[in-house]
CSV table of C-alpha atoms and ligand atoms in Angstrom, one decimal:
chain,number,residue,atom,x,y,z
A,106,MET,CA,3.2,13.6,-34.5
A,107,SER,CA,1.9,13.0,-30.9
A,108,ALA,CA,-1.1,10.7,-30.7
A,109,PHE,CA,-3.8,10.8,-28.0
A,110,ARG,CA,-6.6,8.3,-27.3
A,111,ILE,CA,-9.6,10.1,-25.8
A,112,ALA,CA,-12.5,8.2,-24.4
A,113,VAL,CA,-15.8,9.9,-25.2
A,114,ILE,CA,-18.9,9.3,-23.0
A,115,GLY,CA,-21.7,11.5,-24.2
A,116,GLY,CA,-24.0,10.1,-21.5
A,117,ASP,CA,-27.5,11.3,-21.1
A,118,GLY,CA,-29.8,14.1,-22.3
A,119,ILE,CA,-28.0,17.0,-24.0
A,120,GLY,CA,-24.6,15.4,-23.2
A,121,PRO,CA,-24.2,13.6,-26.5
A,122,GLU,CA,-25.4,16.6,-28.4
A,123,VAL,CA,-22.9,19.1,-27.0
A,124,ILE,CA,-20.0,16.6,-27.0
A,125,GLU,CA,-20.3,15.8,-30.7
A,126,GLU,CA,-20.4,19.5,-31.5
A,127,ALA,CA,-17.4,20.1,-29.2
A,128,ILE,CA,-15.5,17.3,-31.0
A,129,ARG,CA,-16.1,19.0,-34.3
A,130,ALA,CA,-14.7,22.2,-32.9
A,131,ALA,CA,-11.8,20.5,-31.2
A,132,ASP,CA,-10.8,18.7,-34.4
A,133,ALA,CA,-10.8,22.0,-36.2
A,134,ALA,CA,-8.8,23.7,-33.5
A,135,ASN,CA,-6.3,20.9,-33.5
A,136,GLN,CA,-5.9,21.1,-37.3
A,137,ALA,CA,-5.2,24.8,-36.9
A,138,GLY,CA,-3.0,24.3,-33.9
A,139,ASP,CA,-0.9,21.3,-32.8
A,140,ARG,CA,-2.0,18.8,-35.5
A,141,ALA,CA,-1.9,16.0,-33.0
A,142,ASP,CA,-3.3,12.6,-33.9
A,143,LEU,CA,-6.6,12.5,-31.9
A,144,LEU,CA,-8.4,9.2,-31.6
A,145,TRP,CA,-11.9,9.7,-30.2
A,146,ASN,CA,-13.2,6.4,-28.8
A,147,ARG,CA,-17.0,6.7,-28.3
A,148,LEU,CA,-18.4,4.6,-25.5
A,149,PRO,CA,-22.2,4.3,-25.3
A,150,TRP,CA,-22.5,4.4,-21.6
A,151,GLY,CA,-25.3,6.2,-19.7
A,152,SER,CA,-28.8,5.6,-18.5
A,153,GLN,CA,-29.9,4.0,-21.8
A,154,PHE,CA,-27.0,1.5,-21.4
A,155,TYR,CA,-28.1,0.9,-17.8
A,156,LYS,CA,-31.7,0.1,-18.9
A,157,GLN,CA,-30.4,-2.4,-21.4
A,158,THR,CA,-27.6,-4.1,-19.3
A,159,GLY,CA,-28.4,-3.2,-15.6
A,160,ARG,CA,-24.9,-1.5,-15.4
A,161,MET,CA,-23.8,2.0,-15.9
A,162,VAL,CA,-20.3,0.8,-16.9
A,163,PRO,CA,-19.6,-2.6,-18.3
A,164,GLU,CA,-17.6,-5.1,-16.3
A,165,ASP,CA,-14.2,-4.3,-17.9
A,166,GLY,CA,-15.2,-0.7,-18.4
A,167,TRP,CA,-12.9,0.9,-15.9
A,168,ASN,CA,-9.9,-1.0,-17.2
A,169,LEU,CA,-10.8,0.1,-20.7
A,170,LEU,CA,-11.1,3.7,-19.7
A,171,ARG,CA,-7.7,3.6,-17.9
A,172,ARG,CA,-6.0,2.9,-21.2
A,173,HIS,CA,-6.9,6.4,-22.5
A,174,ASP,CA,-5.0,9.6,-22.3
A,175,ALA,CA,-8.1,11.5,-21.2
A,176,ILE,CA,-11.9,11.2,-20.9
A,177,PHE,CA,-14.3,13.6,-22.5
A,178,PHE,CA,-17.7,13.4,-20.8
A,179,GLY,CA,-21.1,15.0,-21.5
A,180,ALA,CA,-23.7,14.6,-18.7
A,181,VAL,CA,-25.4,12.0,-16.6
A,182,GLY,CA,-28.9,11.9,-15.3
A,183,SER,CA,-32.2,10.8,-16.7
A,184,PRO,CA,-35.8,11.3,-15.4
A,185,ASP,CA,-36.5,7.5,-15.6
A,186,VAL,CA,-33.4,6.3,-13.7
A,187,PRO,CA,-32.8,7.5,-10.1
A,188,ASP,CA,-29.8,9.8,-9.7
A,189,HIS,CA,-28.3,7.6,-7.0
A,190,ILE,CA,-27.9,4.9,-9.7
A,191,THR,CA,-26.7,7.1,-12.6
A,192,VAL,CA,-24.4,9.6,-10.8
A,193,HIS,CA,-23.2,7.0,-8.3
A,194,GLY,CA,-22.6,4.4,-11.0
A,195,LEU,CA,-20.6,6.6,-13.4
A,196,ILE,CA,-19.3,10.0,-12.6
A,197,LEU,CA,-18.6,9.8,-8.8
A,198,PRO,CA,-16.8,6.4,-8.9
A,199,MET,CA,-14.8,7.6,-11.9
A,200,ARG,CA,-13.4,10.5,-10.0
A,201,ARG,CA,-12.4,8.2,-7.1
A,202,LYS,CA,-11.1,5.3,-9.1
A,203,PHE,CA,-8.9,7.6,-11.2
A,204,ASP,CA,-8.0,9.8,-8.3
A,205,GLN,CA,-9.2,12.9,-10.1
A,206,TYR,CA,-9.1,14.8,-6.8
A,207,VAL,CA,-9.0,18.3,-8.3
A,208,ASN,CA,-12.3,19.4,-9.8
A,209,LEU,CA,-11.2,22.6,-11.6
A,210,ARG,CA,-14.1,24.9,-12.3
A,211,PRO,CA,-13.2,28.3,-13.8
A,212,ALA,CA,-15.7,31.2,-14.1
A,213,TYR,CA,-15.0,34.1,-16.4
A,214,LEU,CA,-17.3,36.9,-17.6
A,215,TYR,CA,-16.7,37.1,-21.3
A,216,GLU,CA,-16.9,40.3,-23.4
A,217,GLY,CA,-20.4,40.3,-25.0
A,218,VAL,CA,-22.0,38.3,-22.3
A,219,GLN,CA,-24.5,40.0,-20.0
A,220,SER,CA,-24.1,39.0,-16.3
A,221,PRO,CA,-27.4,39.0,-14.4
A,222,LEU,CA,-25.5,41.2,-11.9
A,223,ARG,CA,-25.6,45.0,-12.6
A,224,ASP,CA,-22.6,46.9,-14.0
A,225,LYS,CA,-20.1,44.0,-14.3
A,226,ALA,CA,-17.4,44.7,-16.9
A,227,PRO,CA,-16.0,41.9,-19.1
A,228,GLY,CA,-13.2,40.1,-17.2
A,229,SER,CA,-14.3,41.6,-13.8
A,230,ILE,CA,-15.5,38.2,-12.7
A,231,ASP,CA,-12.5,35.8,-13.1
A,232,MET,CA,-12.2,33.0,-10.6
A,233,VAL,CA,-11.3,29.4,-10.4
A,234,VAL,CA,-12.9,27.0,-7.9
A,235,TYR,CA,-10.8,24.0,-6.8
A,236,ARG,CA,-13.4,21.6,-5.6
A,237,GLU,CA,-12.3,18.5,-3.6
A,238,ASN,CA,-13.5,15.7,-5.8
A,239,THR,CA,-12.9,12.3,-4.1
A,240,GLU,CA,-14.2,12.4,-0.5
A,241,GLY,CA,-16.1,14.9,1.7
A,242,GLU,CA,-19.8,14.9,1.7
A,243,TYR,CA,-20.0,12.7,-1.5
A,244,ALA,CA,-18.3,9.7,0.1
A,245,PRO,CA,-20.7,6.7,-0.4
A,246,ILE,CA,-20.7,5.9,3.3
A,247,GLY,CA,-23.8,5.4,5.3
A,248,GLY,CA,-27.0,3.5,5.1
A,249,ARG,CA,-30.8,3.2,5.5
A,250,LEU,CA,-32.6,1.6,8.3
A,251,TYR,CA,-36.3,0.6,8.7
A,252,GLU,CA,-36.9,1.5,5.0
A,253,GLY,CA,-40.6,2.2,4.3
A,254,LEU,CA,-41.5,2.1,8.0
A,255,PRO,CA,-42.5,5.1,10.1
A,256,GLY,CA,-39.2,5.0,12.0
A,257,GLU,CA,-37.2,5.0,8.7
A,258,MET,CA,-33.8,6.7,9.0
A,259,ALA,CA,-30.7,7.4,6.9
A,260,VAL,CA,-27.1,8.1,7.9
A,261,GLN,CA,-24.8,9.8,5.4
A,262,VAL,CA,-21.2,10.1,6.6
A,263,SER,CA,-18.9,12.9,5.4
A,264,VAL,CA,-15.2,11.8,5.1
A,265,PHE,CA,-12.5,14.4,5.5
A,266,THR,CA,-8.9,13.2,5.6
A,267,ARG,CA,-5.8,15.3,6.3
A,268,ARG,CA,-4.3,14.0,3.1
A,269,GLY,CA,-7.4,14.8,1.1
A,270,CYS,CA,-7.6,18.3,2.4
A,271,GLU,CA,-3.9,18.9,2.0
A,272,ARG,CA,-3.7,17.9,-1.6
A,273,ILE,CA,-6.6,19.9,-2.8
A,274,MET,CA,-5.4,22.9,-0.9
A,275,ARG,CA,-1.9,22.6,-2.2
A,276,ALA,CA,-3.3,22.4,-5.8
A,277,ALA,CA,-5.3,25.6,-5.1
A,278,PHE,CA,-2.2,27.5,-3.7
A,279,GLU,CA,-0.1,26.3,-6.7
A,280,GLY,CA,-2.9,27.5,-9.0
A,281,ALA,CA,-3.1,30.9,-7.2
A,282,ARG,CA,0.7,31.4,-7.8
A,283,ARG,CA,-0.1,31.3,-11.5
A,284,ARG,CA,-2.9,33.8,-11.1
A,285,ARG,CA,-3.6,36.8,-8.7
A,286,LYS,CA,-2.2,35.0,-5.6
A,287,LYS,CA,-5.3,34.9,-3.5
A,288,VAL,CA,-6.9,31.8,-2.1
A,289,THR,CA,-10.3,31.7,-0.3
A,290,SER,CA,-11.1,28.6,1.7
A,291,ILE,CA,-14.8,27.8,2.1
A,292,THR,CA,-15.8,26.5,5.5
A,293,LYS,CA,-18.6,26.0,7.9
A,294,SER,CA,-16.6,25.2,11.0
A,295,ASN,CA,-19.0,27.3,13.2
A,296,ALA,CA,-21.5,24.5,12.7
A,297,GLN,CA,-19.6,21.4,11.6
A,298,ALA,CA,-17.3,21.0,14.5
A,299,HIS,CA,-15.3,18.0,13.3
A,300,SER,CA,-14.9,17.9,9.5
A,301,MET,CA,-14.7,21.6,8.9
A,302,VAL,CA,-12.5,22.3,11.9
A,303,LEU,CA,-10.0,19.8,10.4
A,304,TRP,CA,-10.4,21.5,7.0
A,305,ASP,CA,-9.6,24.9,8.6
A,306,GLU,CA,-6.6,23.5,10.5
A,307,VAL,CA,-5.1,22.0,7.4
A,308,PHE,CA,-5.8,25.2,5.5
A,309,ARG,CA,-3.8,27.2,8.0
A,310,ASP,CA,-1.0,24.7,7.8
A,311,VAL,CA,-0.9,24.6,4.0
A,312,ALA,CA,-1.2,28.5,3.8
A,313,ARG,CA,2.0,28.8,5.9
A,314,GLU,CA,3.9,27.0,3.0
A,315,TYR,CA,2.8,29.8,0.6
A,316,PRO,CA,3.6,33.1,2.4
A,317,ASP,CA,3.5,34.9,-1.0
A,318,VAL,CA,-0.2,34.0,-1.5
A,319,GLU,CA,-3.0,35.8,0.4
A,320,ALA,CA,-5.1,33.3,2.3
A,321,ARG,CA,-8.5,33.8,3.9
A,322,SER,CA,-11.4,31.6,5.2
A,323,LEU,CA,-15.0,32.4,4.5
A,324,LEU,CA,-18.1,30.7,5.8
A,325,ILE,CA,-20.1,29.1,3.0
A,326,ASP,CA,-23.1,31.3,3.7
A,327,ALA,CA,-21.0,34.5,3.5
A,328,ALA,CA,-19.4,33.1,0.3
A,329,ALA,CA,-22.8,32.5,-1.3
A,330,MET,CA,-23.6,36.1,-0.6
A,331,ASP,CA,-20.3,37.5,-1.9
A,332,PHE,CA,-20.4,35.4,-5.1
A,333,VAL,CA,-23.4,37.6,-5.9
A,334,ARG,CA,-22.5,40.8,-4.1
A,335,ARG,CA,-18.8,41.1,-5.0
A,336,PRO,CA,-17.7,38.2,-7.2
A,337,GLU,CA,-14.6,40.2,-8.3
A,338,THR,CA,-13.0,39.7,-4.9
A,339,PHE,CA,-12.5,36.0,-5.6
A,340,ASP,CA,-9.4,34.6,-7.4
A,341,VAL,CA,-8.9,31.0,-6.4
A,342,VAL,CA,-11.5,29.3,-4.2
A,343,VAL,CA,-10.9,26.0,-2.5
A,344,ALA,CA,-14.0,24.1,-1.3
A,345,SER,CA,-15.2,20.7,-0.2
A,346,ASN,CA,-17.0,18.4,-2.6
A,347,LEU,CA,-20.6,19.6,-1.8
A,348,PHE,CA,-19.7,23.3,-1.2
A,349,GLY,CA,-17.7,23.4,-4.4
A,350,ASP,CA,-20.5,21.8,-6.3
A,351,ILE,CA,-23.1,24.3,-5.1
A,352,LEU,CA,-21.0,27.4,-5.4
A,353,THR,CA,-20.0,26.6,-9.0
A,354,ASP,CA,-23.5,26.8,-10.2
A,355,LEU,CA,-23.5,30.3,-8.6
A,356,SER,CA,-20.2,31.2,-10.2
A,357,ALA,CA,-21.5,29.9,-13.6
A,358,ILE,CA,-24.7,31.9,-13.5
A,359,VAL,CA,-23.2,35.2,-12.5
A,360,THR,CA,-20.9,34.8,-15.6
A,361,GLY,CA,-23.9,34.5,-17.8
A,362,SER,CA,-25.0,30.9,-18.2
A,363,MET,CA,-24.5,27.3,-17.1
A,364,GLY,CA,-23.9,26.8,-20.8
A,365,LEU,CA,-20.5,28.5,-20.5
A,366,ALA,CA,-19.2,26.6,-17.5
A,367,ALA,CA,-16.3,24.2,-18.2
A,368,SER,CA,-14.5,21.8,-15.9
A,369,GLY,CA,-11.7,19.4,-15.5
A,370,ASN,CA,-11.5,16.5,-13.1
A,371,ILE,CA,-7.8,16.3,-12.8
A,372,ASN,CA,-5.4,13.6,-11.6
A,373,PRO,CA,-2.4,15.9,-11.1
A,374,GLU,CA,0.1,13.0,-10.7
A,375,ARG,CA,-1.2,11.5,-14.0
A,376,THR,CA,-1.5,8.0,-12.6
A,377,ALA,CA,-4.8,7.7,-14.4
A,378,PRO,CA,-6.7,9.7,-17.1
A,379,SER,CA,-8.3,13.0,-16.2
A,380,MET,CA,-11.8,13.7,-17.2
A,381,PHE,CA,-13.3,16.9,-18.8
A,382,GLU,CA,-17.0,17.8,-18.8
A,383,PRO,CA,-19.3,20.8,-19.0
A,384,VAL,CA,-20.6,21.7,-15.5
A,385,HIS,CA,-24.2,21.6,-16.6
A,386,GLY,CA,-26.2,18.4,-16.3
A,387,SER,CA,-28.2,16.4,-18.9
A,388,ALA,CA,-31.0,19.1,-19.0
A,389,PRO,CA,-33.8,16.6,-20.0
A,390,ASP,CA,-36.2,19.5,-20.6
A,391,ILE,CA,-34.3,20.6,-23.7
A,392,ALA,CA,-32.7,17.3,-24.8
A,393,GLY,CA,-33.2,16.4,-28.4
A,394,LYS,CA,-34.4,19.9,-29.3
A,395,GLY,CA,-31.0,20.9,-30.8
A,396,ILE,CA,-30.8,24.1,-28.7
A,397,ALA,CA,-28.3,23.2,-26.0
A,398,ASN,CA,-25.3,25.5,-25.7
A,399,PRO,CA,-22.2,23.6,-26.8
A,400,LEU,CA,-19.7,26.3,-25.6
A,401,ALA,CA,-19.2,24.8,-22.1
A,402,ALA,CA,-18.3,21.5,-23.7
A,403,MET,CA,-15.9,23.3,-26.1
A,404,LEU,CA,-14.2,25.1,-23.3
A,405,SER,CA,-13.9,21.8,-21.5
A,406,ALA,CA,-12.2,20.4,-24.6
A,407,ALA,CA,-9.8,23.4,-24.4
A,408,MET,CA,-9.0,22.5,-20.8
A,409,MET,CA,-8.4,18.9,-22.0
A,410,PHE,CA,-6.0,20.1,-24.7
A,411,GLU,CA,-4.1,22.1,-22.1
A,412,HIS,CA,-3.8,19.1,-19.9
A,413,LEU,CA,-2.5,17.1,-22.8
A,414,GLY,CA,0.1,19.8,-23.7
A,415,LEU,CA,-1.7,20.9,-26.8
A,416,GLU,CA,-1.5,24.5,-26.0
A,417,ARG,CA,-1.9,25.9,-29.5
A,418,SER,CA,-5.1,24.0,-30.1
A,419,ALA,CA,-6.4,25.1,-26.7
A,420,ALA,CA,-5.7,28.7,-27.5
A,421,ARG,CA,-7.4,28.4,-30.9
A,422,LEU,CA,-10.5,27.0,-29.3
A,423,ARG,CA,-10.6,29.6,-26.6
A,424,GLN,CA,-10.0,32.5,-29.0
A,425,ALA,CA,-12.9,31.2,-31.2
A,426,VAL,CA,-15.3,31.0,-28.2
A,427,ALA,CA,-14.3,34.5,-27.0
A,428,ALA,CA,-14.7,35.9,-30.6
A,429,VAL,CA,-18.2,34.3,-31.1
A,430,LEU,CA,-19.4,35.6,-27.7
A,431,LYS,CA,-18.0,39.1,-28.4
A,432,ALA,CA,-19.8,39.2,-31.7
A,433,GLY,CA,-23.1,38.7,-29.8
A,434,GLN,CA,-24.5,36.1,-32.1
A,435,PRO,CA,-25.4,33.3,-32.7
A,436,ARG,CA,-26.7,32.6,-29.2
A,437,THR,CA,-28.6,29.7,-27.9
A,438,PRO,CA,-31.7,30.4,-25.7
A,439,ASP,CA,-29.7,30.1,-22.4
A,440,LEU,CA,-27.9,33.3,-23.5
A,441,GLY,CA,-31.1,35.0,-24.6
A,442,GLY,CA,-30.9,34.0,-28.3
A,443,HIS,CA,-32.8,31.8,-30.7
A,444,ALA,CA,-29.9,29.9,-32.3
A,445,ARG,CA,-29.5,26.2,-32.6
A,446,THR,CA,-26.5,24.2,-31.2
A,447,THR,CA,-25.2,23.6,-34.8
A,448,ASP,CA,-25.4,27.4,-35.6
A,449,VAL,CA,-23.0,28.0,-32.7
A,450,THR,CA,-20.6,25.3,-33.9
A,451,ALA,CA,-20.7,26.8,-37.5
A,452,ALA,CA,-19.7,30.2,-36.0
A,453,ILE,CA,-16.9,28.6,-33.9
A,454,LEU,CA,-15.6,26.7,-37.0
A,455,ALA,CA,-15.6,30.0,-39.0
A,456,ALA,CA,-13.8,31.8,-36.2
A,457,ILE,CA,-11.1,29.0,-36.0
A,458,ASP,CA,-10.7,29.3,-39.7
A,459,ARG,CA,-10.2,33.1,-39.5
A,460,GLY,CA,-7.5,32.5,-36.9
B,734,GGG,N1,-21.7,17.2,-16.7
B,734,GGG,C1,-22.1,17.3,-15.4
B,734,GGG,C2,-23.0,16.3,-14.9
B,734,GGG,O1,-23.3,15.3,-15.6
B,734,GGG,N2,-23.5,16.5,-13.7
B,734,GGG,C3,-24.4,15.5,-13.1
B,734,GGG,C4,-24.2,15.6,-11.6
B,734,GGG,O2,-25.2,15.7,-10.9
B,734,GGG,N3,-23.0,15.5,-11.2
B,734,GGG,C5,-22.7,15.5,-9.8
B,734,GGG,C6,-21.3,16.2,-9.6
B,734,GGG,O3,-20.8,16.8,-10.5
B,734,GGG,O4,-20.8,16.0,-8.5
């Protein structure tokens, strides 16, 4: 029997709530599927841990994480700790340290889910965003000068390397070959005359290696419009760190809810563990109320299973999610219902049981 050590960081807000429910569903899907030996190693890191220790991750934390096959992550962000401490102390360094340079964010309109857009049939929105995850606008380079004084200033440097652009774009083209063979690159080279011009040049170079895949460039502003106006025209989208982050809230909401948006932070060379997390954040407004949607976390667990080669377990989990959504209930409030998080898990467990 294959064995996998999975580090679990529930993190903040609704993170631990949805992650625990997703583990219950993942265990059931694994029992019905691959029957692998899954060891879930829970790590109590997050804002609470920061308030107790002054660190988001303990001193030996990164080495400890590295010894796992994957990381299952909830959310980070707390109203009483600034985001530049929480996000910059945990999730962003993890992506860089473990070279998780592909942030894979699929968006799919499931049967039974109402898009806020008019007349969208199930499956008509079906795209995957490949977000560059280790450099770009989220590089922690820059500084503040004259803090607190009238002449205060801040400099934030974006970092775009040929290597960084090439590898995310190649991943996108490879992904497109397994789908509908169309890649859209998101740019803003009409305004950002250095970074985005390099991005476009590299895109043209990489596209030449994939003559069987349709390639086009779209300005971020036009893309934002078309994610709403004609989302069915997108197959694979490749975007920088910031652009990908913003556009994937849009792709999530046009497919019904942030509560359905899953993601993987992938190290394709497998030199370090990849990390899987729902796209939504910690949602402090509903934390502790037991009404968070666990489906994004469950679909993230399915992505993790696929990454680990547990295809049968992944399929069981995905089928159960699709069946519960198609049935129309139970639904948490983000999908217009009144159900609790645990009601959804119960329905998922029953759907896994039915097979
Ligand atoms: N589970 C997603 C999460 O915790 N998001 C917090 C956040 O702001 N992340 C920034 C990012 O994804 O780049």
